[in-house]
PDB file of C-alpha atoms in Angstrom:
ATOM      1  CA  MET M   1       8.163  10.015 -15.088  1.00  0.00           C
ATOM      2  CA  LEU M   2       9.476   7.246 -16.692  1.00  0.00           C
ATOM      3  CA  THR M   3      12.390   7.325 -14.512  1.00  0.00           C
ATOM      4  CA  ILE M   4       9.922   7.496 -11.393  1.00  0.00           C
ATOM      5  CA  ILE M   5       8.053   4.068 -12.543  1.00  0.00           C
ATOM      6  CA  LEU M   6      11.354   2.270 -13.575  1.00  0.00           C
ATOM      7  CA  SER M   7      12.763   3.305 -10.226  1.00  0.00           C
ATOM      8  CA  ALA M   8       9.646   2.245  -8.409  1.00  0.00           C
ATOM      9  CA  LEU M   9       9.536  -1.593 -10.375  1.00  0.00           C
ATOM     10  CA  ALA M  10      13.181  -1.824  -9.179  1.00  0.00           C
ATOM     11  CA  LEU M  11      11.956  -2.181  -5.540  1.00  0.00           C
ATOM     12  CA  ALA M  12      11.916  -6.187  -6.184  1.00  0.00           C
ATOM     13  CA  ALA M  13      15.745  -6.157  -6.156  1.00  0.00           C
ATOM     14  CA  GLN M  14      15.826  -5.658  -2.424  1.00  0.00           C
ATOM     15  CA  GLY M  15      15.475  -8.200   0.193  1.00  0.00           C
ATOM     16  CA  PRO M  16      16.430 -11.611   1.185  1.00  0.00           C
ATOM     17  CA  THR M  17      14.895 -14.581   0.412  1.00  0.00           C
ATOM     18  CA  ILE M  18      11.684 -12.880  -0.552  1.00  0.00           C
ATOM     19  CA  PRO M  19      10.876 -13.592  -4.644  1.00  0.00           C
ATOM     20  CA  THR M  20      10.905 -11.214  -6.440  1.00  0.00           C
ATOM     21  CA  VAL M  21      10.653  -7.400  -4.783  1.00  0.00           C
ATOM     22  CA  PRO M  22       7.587  -6.925  -4.634  1.00  0.00           C
ATOM     23  CA  PRO M  23       5.957  -9.168  -2.504  1.00  0.00           C
ATOM     24  CA  SER M  24       2.052 -10.216  -2.342  1.00  0.00           C
ATOM     25  CA  ALA M  25      -0.590 -12.276  -1.812  1.00  0.00           C
ATOM     26  CA  THR M  26      -4.174 -14.553  -0.174  1.00  0.00           C
ATOM     27  CA  GLN M  27      -5.610 -17.356   1.170  1.00  0.00           C
ATOM     28  CA  LEU M  28      -7.054 -18.047   4.311  1.00  0.00           C
ATOM     29  CA  PRO M  29     -10.385 -16.810   4.244  1.00  0.00           C
ATOM     30  CA  PRO M  30     -10.320 -13.423   7.188  1.00  0.00           C
ATOM     31  CA  PRO M  31     -12.572 -13.561  10.166  1.00  0.00           C
ATOM     32  CA  ALA M  32     -16.129 -11.718  10.294  1.00  0.00           C
ATOM     33  CA  PRO M  33     -15.276  -8.023   9.881  1.00  0.00           C
ATOM     34  CA  PRO M  34     -16.114  -5.881  13.197  1.00  0.00           C
ATOM     35  CA  VAL M  35     -19.194  -3.697  12.853  1.00  0.00           C
ATOM     36  CA  PRO M  36     -19.057  -0.687  11.361  1.00  0.00           C
ATOM     37  CA  ALA M  37     -19.321   2.466  12.329  1.00  0.00           C
ATOM     38  CA  PRO M  38     -22.613   4.659  10.831  1.00  0.00           C
ATOM     39  CA  VAL M  39     -22.058   7.630   8.767  1.00  0.00           C
ATOM     40  CA  THR M  40     -24.432  10.301   7.693  1.00  0.00           C
ATOM     41  CA  SER M  41     -25.985   9.678   3.991  1.00  0.00           C
ATOM     42  CA  PRO M  42     -26.136  12.698   1.824  1.00  0.00           C
ATOM     43  CA  VAL M  43     -29.742  12.370   1.661  1.00  0.00           C
ATOM     44  CA  VAL M  44     -31.118  13.964   4.865  1.00  0.00           C
ATOM     45  CA  GLY M  45     -32.200  11.761   7.401  1.00  0.00           C
ATOM     46  CA  VAL M  46     -30.981   8.281   5.974  1.00  0.00           C
ATOM     47  CA  VAL M  47     -27.988   6.797   7.548  1.00  0.00           C
ATOM     48  CA  GLU M  48     -25.608   4.588   5.560  1.00  0.00           C
ATOM     49  CA  THR M  49     -22.742   2.242   6.974  1.00  0.00           C
ATOM     50  CA  ASP M  50     -19.557   2.436   5.273  1.00  0.00           C
ATOM     51  CA  THR M  51     -18.943  -1.236   4.999  1.00  0.00           C
ATOM     52  CA  ARG M  52     -15.184  -0.879   3.919  1.00  0.00           C
ATOM     53  CA  PRO M  53     -12.422  -2.591   6.231  1.00  0.00           C
ATOM     54  CA  TYR M  54     -10.044  -0.248   8.157  1.00  0.00           C
ATOM     55  CA  VAL M  55      -6.478  -1.565   9.151  1.00  0.00           C
ATOM     56  CA  ALA M  56      -4.131  -0.348  11.955  1.00  0.00           C
ATOM     57  CA  LEU M  57      -0.580  -0.730  11.162  1.00  0.00           C
ATOM     58  CA  ALA M  58       1.035  -0.299  14.668  1.00  0.00           C
ATOM     59  CA  THR M  59       4.726   0.418  14.001  1.00  0.00           C
ATOM     60  CA  ASP M  60       7.814   1.440  15.405  1.00  0.00           C
ATOM     61  CA  LEU M  61       6.761   5.505  14.977  1.00  0.00           C
ATOM     62  CA  GLY M  62       3.280   4.990  15.562  1.00  0.00           C
ATOM     63  CA  THR M  63       0.080   3.482  14.354  1.00  0.00           C
ATOM     64  CA  ILE M  64      -1.132   4.359  10.421  1.00  0.00           C
ATOM     65  CA  THR M  65      -5.133   3.470   9.611  1.00  0.00           C
ATOM     66  CA  VAL M  66      -5.748   2.953   6.286  1.00  0.00           C
ATOM     67  CA  ARG M  67      -9.281   1.958   4.573  1.00  0.00           C
ATOM     68  CA  LEU M  68      -9.386  -0.608   1.969  1.00  0.00           C
ATOM     69  CA  GLU M  69     -11.837  -0.131  -1.115  1.00  0.00           C
ATOM     70  CA  ASP M  70     -12.884  -3.456  -0.979  1.00  0.00           C
ATOM     71  CA  LYS M  71     -15.635  -3.554  -3.700  1.00  0.00           C
ATOM     72  CA  ARG M  72     -13.455  -1.048  -6.544  1.00  0.00           C
ATOM     73  CA  ALA M  73     -10.232  -3.554  -6.233  1.00  0.00           C
ATOM     74  CA  PRO M  74     -12.017  -6.449  -4.412  1.00  0.00           C
ATOM     75  CA  VAL M  75      -8.296  -8.738  -5.530  1.00  0.00           C
ATOM     76  CA  THR M  76      -5.731  -6.267  -4.544  1.00  0.00           C
ATOM     77  CA  ALA M  77      -7.793  -5.536  -0.928  1.00  0.00           C
ATOM     78  CA  THR M  78      -8.169  -9.193  -0.189  1.00  0.00           C
ATOM     79  CA  ASN M  79      -4.358 -10.026  -0.772  1.00  0.00           C
ATOM     80  CA  PHE M  80      -3.656  -7.406   1.383  1.00  0.00           C
ATOM     81  CA  LEU M  81      -6.474  -8.231   4.365  1.00  0.00           C
ATOM     82  CA  ARG M  82      -5.452 -12.035   4.488  1.00  0.00           C
ATOM     83  CA  TYR M  83      -2.149 -10.997   5.651  1.00  0.00           C
ATOM     84  CA  VAL M  84      -3.714  -8.811   8.060  1.00  0.00           C
ATOM     85  CA  ASP M  85      -5.874 -11.779   9.593  1.00  0.00           C
ATOM     86  CA  THR M  86      -3.177 -14.527   9.036  1.00  0.00           C
ATOM     87  CA  LYS M  87      -1.176 -11.936  11.536  1.00  0.00           C
ATOM     88  CA  ARG M  88       1.678 -12.361   8.651  1.00  0.00           C
ATOM     89  CA  MET M  89       2.112  -8.915   8.068  1.00  0.00           C
ATOM     90  CA  ASP M  90       3.259  -8.606  11.804  1.00  0.00           C
ATOM     91  CA  GLY M  91       7.002  -8.196  11.403  1.00  0.00           C
ATOM     92  CA  PHE M  92       6.951  -6.422   7.592  1.00  0.00           C
ATOM     93  CA  LYS M  93       9.233  -3.408   7.373  1.00  0.00           C
ATOM     94  CA  PHE M  94       8.561  -0.086   5.853  1.00  0.00           C
ATOM     95  CA  TYR M  95      12.520   0.081   4.290  1.00  0.00           C
ATOM     96  CA  ARG M  96      12.298   3.083   1.351  1.00  0.00           C
ATOM     97  CA  SER M  97      11.767   6.617   1.497  1.00  0.00           C
ATOM     98  CA  THR M  98      11.554   7.903  -2.106  1.00  0.00           C
ATOM     99  CA  ARG M  99      12.824  11.835  -0.319  1.00  0.00           C
ATOM    100  CA  SER M 100      16.034  11.806  -2.746  1.00  0.00           C
ATOM    101  CA  TRP M 101      13.231  12.239  -5.597  1.00  0.00           C
ATOM    102  CA  GLY M 102      11.763  15.179  -4.238  1.00  0.00           C
ATOM    103  CA  PRO M 103       8.442  16.900  -3.386  1.00  0.00           C
ATOM    104  CA  ALA M 104       6.434  15.516  -6.502  1.00  0.00           C
ATOM    105  CA  SER M 105       7.369  11.515  -6.375  1.00  0.00           C
ATOM    106  CA  GLN M 106       6.804  10.960  -2.603  1.00  0.00           C
ATOM    107  CA  LEU M 107       6.272   7.608  -1.218  1.00  0.00           C
ATOM    108  CA  ILE M 108       6.826   5.287   1.476  1.00  0.00           C
ATOM    109  CA  GLN M 109       7.435   1.422   0.908  1.00  0.00           C
ATOM    110  CA  ALA M 110       6.681  -1.600   3.032  1.00  0.00           C
ATOM    111  CA  GLY M 111       6.702  -5.261   2.669  1.00  0.00           C
ATOM    112  CA  ASN M 112       8.241  -8.793   3.689  1.00  0.00           C
ATOM    113  CA  ARG M 113      11.684  -8.429   3.911  1.00  0.00           C
ATOM    114  CA  GLY M 114      12.407 -11.926   5.989  1.00  0.00           C
ATOM    115  CA  ASP M 115      10.692 -15.056   5.966  1.00  0.00           C
ATOM    116  CA  ALA M 116       9.901 -15.608   1.751  1.00  0.00           C
ATOM    117  CA  ARG M 117       7.513 -18.672   3.632  1.00  0.00           C
ATOM    118  CA  LYS M 118       4.898 -15.886   4.797  1.00  0.00           C
ATOM    119  CA  ASN M 119       4.232 -14.873   1.078  1.00  0.00           C
ATOM    120  CA  PHE M 120       1.353 -16.000  -0.628  1.00  0.00           C
ATOM    121  CA  PRO M 121       1.241 -16.367  -4.160  1.00  0.00           C
ATOM    122  CA  VAL M 122       0.823 -13.823  -6.410  1.00  0.00           C
ATOM    123  CA  ILE M 123      -2.090 -11.635  -7.163  1.00  0.00           C
ATOM    124  CA  ALA M 124      -3.629 -10.075 -10.854  1.00  0.00           C
ATOM    125  CA  HIS M 125      -3.269  -6.749 -11.525  1.00  0.00           C
ATOM    126  CA  GLU M 126      -6.021  -4.032 -11.000  1.00  0.00           C
ATOM    127  CA  PRO M 127      -5.415  -1.258 -13.510  1.00  0.00           C
ATOM    128  CA  THR M 128      -6.704   1.986 -11.747  1.00  0.00           C
ATOM    129  CA  ASN M 129      -8.856   3.053 -15.450  1.00  0.00           C
ATOM    130  CA  VAL M 130     -10.943   0.006 -14.805  1.00  0.00           C
ATOM    131  CA  THR M 131     -11.043   0.250 -10.406  1.00  0.00           C
ATOM    132  CA  GLY M 132     -11.737   4.042 -10.653  1.00  0.00           C
ATOM    133  CA  LEU M 133      -9.246   4.668  -8.339  1.00  0.00           C
ATOM    134  CA  THR M 134      -6.717   6.893  -8.632  1.00  0.00           C
ATOM    135  CA  ASN M 135      -2.943   7.239  -7.247  1.00  0.00           C
ATOM    136  CA  CYS M 136      -2.910  10.458  -5.118  1.00  0.00           C
ATOM    137  CA  LYS M 137      -1.940  11.878  -2.057  1.00  0.00           C
ATOM    138  CA  GLY M 138      -2.643   9.331   0.471  1.00  0.00           C
ATOM    139  CA  ALA M 139      -3.092   6.182  -2.004  1.00  0.00           C
ATOM    140  CA  LEU M 140      -2.150   2.686  -0.678  1.00  0.00           C
ATOM    141  CA  VAL M 141      -0.874   1.521  -3.587  1.00  0.00           C
ATOM    142  CA  MET M 142       0.453  -1.882  -4.647  1.00  0.00           C
ATOM    143  CA  ALA M 143       4.303  -2.621  -6.243  1.00  0.00           C
ATOM    144  CA  ARG M 144       5.236  -4.863  -8.745  1.00  0.00           C
ATOM    145  CA  LEU M 145       7.974  -5.462 -11.186  1.00  0.00           C
ATOM    146  CA  ALA M 146       5.250  -6.523 -13.739  1.00  0.00           C
ATOM    147  CA  PRO M 147       0.921  -6.813 -14.456  1.00  0.00           C
ATOM    148  CA  GLY M 148       0.240 -10.093 -11.976  1.00  0.00           C
ATOM    149  CA  ASP M 149       3.442 -10.466 -10.113  1.00  0.00           C
ATOM    150  CA  ALA M 150       2.685  -8.421  -7.027  1.00  0.00           C
ATOM    151  CA  MET M 151       2.934 -10.312  -3.665  1.00  0.00           C
ATOM    152  CA  THR M 152       3.760  -8.158  -0.373  1.00  0.00           C
ATOM    153  CA  ASP M 153       5.097  -4.969  -1.405  1.00  0.00           C
ATOM    154  CA  PHE M 154       2.732  -1.969  -1.241  1.00  0.00           C
ATOM    155  CA  PHE M 155       3.269   2.035  -1.035  1.00  0.00           C
ATOM    156  CA  LEU M 156       1.944   5.219   0.764  1.00  0.00           C
ATOM    157  CA  LEU M 157       1.755   7.595  -1.614  1.00  0.00           C
ATOM    158  CA  LEU M 158       3.037  11.329   0.395  1.00  0.00           C
ATOM    159  CA  SER M 159       1.722  13.157  -3.145  1.00  0.00           C
ATOM    160  CA  ASP M 160      -0.200  12.906  -6.278  1.00  0.00           C
ATOM    161  CA  ILE M 161       1.663  10.632  -8.546  1.00  0.00           C
ATOM    162  CA  PRO M 162      -0.432  10.613 -11.743  1.00  0.00           C
ATOM    163  CA  GLY M 163       2.363   8.600 -13.733  1.00  0.00           C
ATOM    164  CA  PHE M 164       1.673   5.425 -11.593  1.00  0.00           C
ATOM    165  CA  ASP M 165      -2.374   5.613 -13.060  1.00  0.00           C
ATOM    166  CA  ALA M 166      -2.550   3.466 -15.573  1.00  0.00           C
ATOM    167  CA  ASP M 167      -3.086   5.174 -19.315  1.00  0.00           C
ATOM    168  CA  PRO M 168      -3.738   2.878 -22.284  1.00  0.00           C
ATOM    169  CA  ALA M 169      -2.653   5.359 -24.639  1.00  0.00           C
ATOM    170  CA  GLN M 170       0.497   4.804 -23.939  1.00  0.00           C
ATOM    171  CA  SER M 171       2.566   2.175 -25.392  1.00  0.00           C
ATOM    172  CA  GLY M 172       4.552  -0.226 -22.978  1.00  0.00           C
ATOM    173  CA  ASP M 173       4.050  -1.398 -20.144  1.00  0.00           C
ATOM    174  CA  ASN M 174       1.555   1.047 -19.239  1.00  0.00           C
ATOM    175  CA  ALA M 175      -0.773  -0.622 -16.618  1.00  0.00           C
ATOM    176  CA  GLY M 176       0.423   1.760 -13.669  1.00  0.00           C
ATOM    177  CA  PHE M 177       0.192   0.432  -9.864  1.00  0.00           C
ATOM    178  CA  ALA M 178      -2.657  -0.841  -8.646  1.00  0.00           C
ATOM    179  CA  VAL M 179      -4.836   1.707  -5.730  1.00  0.00           C
ATOM    180  CA  PHE M 180      -6.804  -0.783  -3.477  1.00  0.00           C
ATOM    181  CA  GLY M 181      -7.489   2.111  -0.604  1.00  0.00           C
ATOM    182  CA  GLU M 182      -5.749   4.996   1.462  1.00  0.00           C
ATOM    183  CA  LEU M 183      -3.995   6.354   4.198  1.00  0.00           C
ATOM    184  CA  VAL M 184      -7.026   8.035   7.170  1.00  0.00           C
ATOM    185  CA  GLY M 185      -5.235   7.841  10.004  1.00  0.00           C
ATOM    186  CA  GLY M 186      -2.020   8.959  11.006  1.00  0.00           C
ATOM    187  CA  ALA M 187      -0.461  10.868   8.314  1.00  0.00           C
ATOM    188  CA  ASP M 188       1.838  12.571  10.711  1.00  0.00           C
ATOM    189  CA  VAL M 189       3.339   9.124  11.713  1.00  0.00           C
ATOM    190  CA  ALA M 190       3.642   7.989   7.577  1.00  0.00           C
ATOM    191  CA  GLU M 191       5.451  11.864   7.453  1.00  0.00           C
ATOM    192  CA  LYS M 192       7.785  10.547   9.978  1.00  0.00           C
ATOM    193  CA  ILE M 193       9.110   7.397   8.150  1.00  0.00           C
ATOM    194  CA  PHE M 194       9.257   9.496   4.912  1.00  0.00           C
ATOM    195  CA  ALA M 195      12.088  11.347   7.167  1.00  0.00           C
ATOM    196  CA  ALA M 196      13.560   8.682   8.741  1.00  0.00           C
ATOM    197  CA  PRO M 197      17.817   7.646   8.191  1.00  0.00           C
ATOM    198  CA  VAL M 198      18.711   6.616   4.927  1.00  0.00           C
ATOM    199  CA  SER M 199      21.639   4.591   4.355  1.00  0.00           C
ATOM    200  CA  PRO M 200      23.602   6.211   1.882  1.00  0.00           C
ATOM    201  CA  THR M 201      25.165   3.362   0.118  1.00  0.00           C
ATOM    202  CA  ALA M 202      22.122   0.662   0.566  1.00  0.00           C
ATOM    203  CA  GLY M 203      20.128  -0.172  -2.748  1.00  0.00           C
ATOM    204  CA  GLU M 204      20.846  -0.422  -6.292  1.00  0.00           C
ATOM    205  CA  GLY M 205      20.302   2.469  -8.702  1.00  0.00           C
ATOM    206  CA  VAL M 206      18.156   5.414  -8.212  1.00  0.00           C
ATOM    207  CA  MET M 207      16.620   3.436  -5.301  1.00  0.00           C
ATOM    208  CA  GLN M 208      20.679   4.028  -4.095  1.00  0.00           C
ATOM    209  CA  GLY M 209      20.151   6.592  -0.402  1.00  0.00           C
ATOM    210  CA  GLN M 210      16.614   5.522  -0.596  1.00  0.00           C
ATOM    211  CA  MET M 211      16.996   2.289   2.023  1.00  0.00           C
ATOM    212  CA  LEU M 212      15.865   3.116   5.510  1.00  0.00           C
ATOM    213  CA  GLU M 213      18.573   2.434   7.824  1.00  0.00           C
ATOM    214  CA  PRO M 214      17.091   0.930  10.382  1.00  0.00           C
ATOM    215  CA  MET M 215      14.023  -0.016   8.653  1.00  0.00           C
ATOM    216  CA  VAL M 216      10.407   0.908  10.705  1.00  0.00           C
ATOM    217  CA  THR M 217       9.029  -2.275  11.796  1.00  0.00           C
ATOM    218  CA  ILE M 218       4.816  -2.885  11.616  1.00  0.00           C
ATOM    219  CA  LYS M 219       4.960  -4.489  14.690  1.00  0.00           C
ATOM    220  CA  THR M 220       0.899  -5.735  14.344  1.00  0.00           C
ATOM    221  CA  ALA M 221      -1.434  -5.200  11.800  1.00  0.00           C
ATOM    222  CA  ARG M 222      -5.076  -5.481  12.746  1.00  0.00           C
ATOM    223  CA  ARG M 223      -8.622  -4.985  11.506  1.00  0.00           C
ATOM    224  CA  ILE M 224     -10.494  -1.815  13.206  1.00  0.00           C
ATOM    225  CA  PRO M 225     -13.610  -0.617  13.419  1.00  0.00           C
ATOM    226  CA  ALA M 226     -14.404   2.704  10.960  1.00  0.00           C
ATOM    227  CA  PRO M 227     -13.545   5.176  13.033  1.00  0.00           C
ATOM    228  CA  ALA M 228     -16.420   8.245  13.019  1.00  0.00           C
ATOM    229  CA  ASP M 229     -13.941  10.584  12.103  1.00  0.00           C
ATOM    230  CA  ALA M 230     -12.416   8.596   9.485  1.00  0.00           C
ATOM    231  CA  LEU M 231     -11.263  11.456   6.323  1.00  0.00           C
ATOM    232  CA  LYS M 232     -13.314  10.929   3.209  1.00  0.00           C
ATOM    233  CA  GLY M 233     -10.253  10.447   0.536  1.00  0.00           C
ATOM    234  CA  CYS M 234      -9.477  11.133  -2.946  1.00  0.00           C
ATOM    235  CA  VAL M 235      -8.324   7.690  -4.253  1.00  0.00           C
ATOM    236  CA  VAL M 236     -12.228   7.407  -5.999  1.00  0.00           C
ATOM    237  CA  LYS M 237     -12.221   9.475  -8.948  1.00  0.00           C
ATOM    238  CA  ALA M 238     -14.940  11.821  -9.655  1.00  0.00           C
ATOM    239  CA  PRO M 239     -17.644  10.894 -11.992  1.00  0.00           C
TER     240      PRO M 239
END
């Protein structure tokens, strides 16, 4: 698992004019969120509203819908939404698939692979032992090299990767990767990106053979109302 984490951290070495991958961050105030769809409460006869933000990522291969845990991971979720609301995420790329790692460590990675002027400042790290979220299959996760240097890059996990969770009991960099949402629609599209062709030579070290060729473009990223059939998801840890 240490190899996996070190490999994921190697992401920053990729990219033209981008600072050190993973890109990230935030600034302009987001527009008023859309009216969310009602959700039936566990309490009989009571209806709650799902106020969590939902975002549709329209890619070359189809649309992926994610839900952000803006109450549990406010810094990371706000960062993602600022790229969405300023339309800076339009044109970002899914550029990596860890298909070569086998079934236990599956993820796709996206971020700013072009104009570094689109990048907002780096953000503070929100470890999973503080947020109560977990790196399960479907998790939307912030990529980083060191805690506090995340910018635009993010992962979508296509398998559980418990080694990405923070573990204060371990020595060294044990802060893990910050979970801030999850995939709730378009899992088939995420699988298509995961299975897309890769370059046999691009990438350094263990990342060689993981760089998508061609990369998959996020054509637009927009907030949407909460889908009526949104999955419950797995990222919130059971009490």
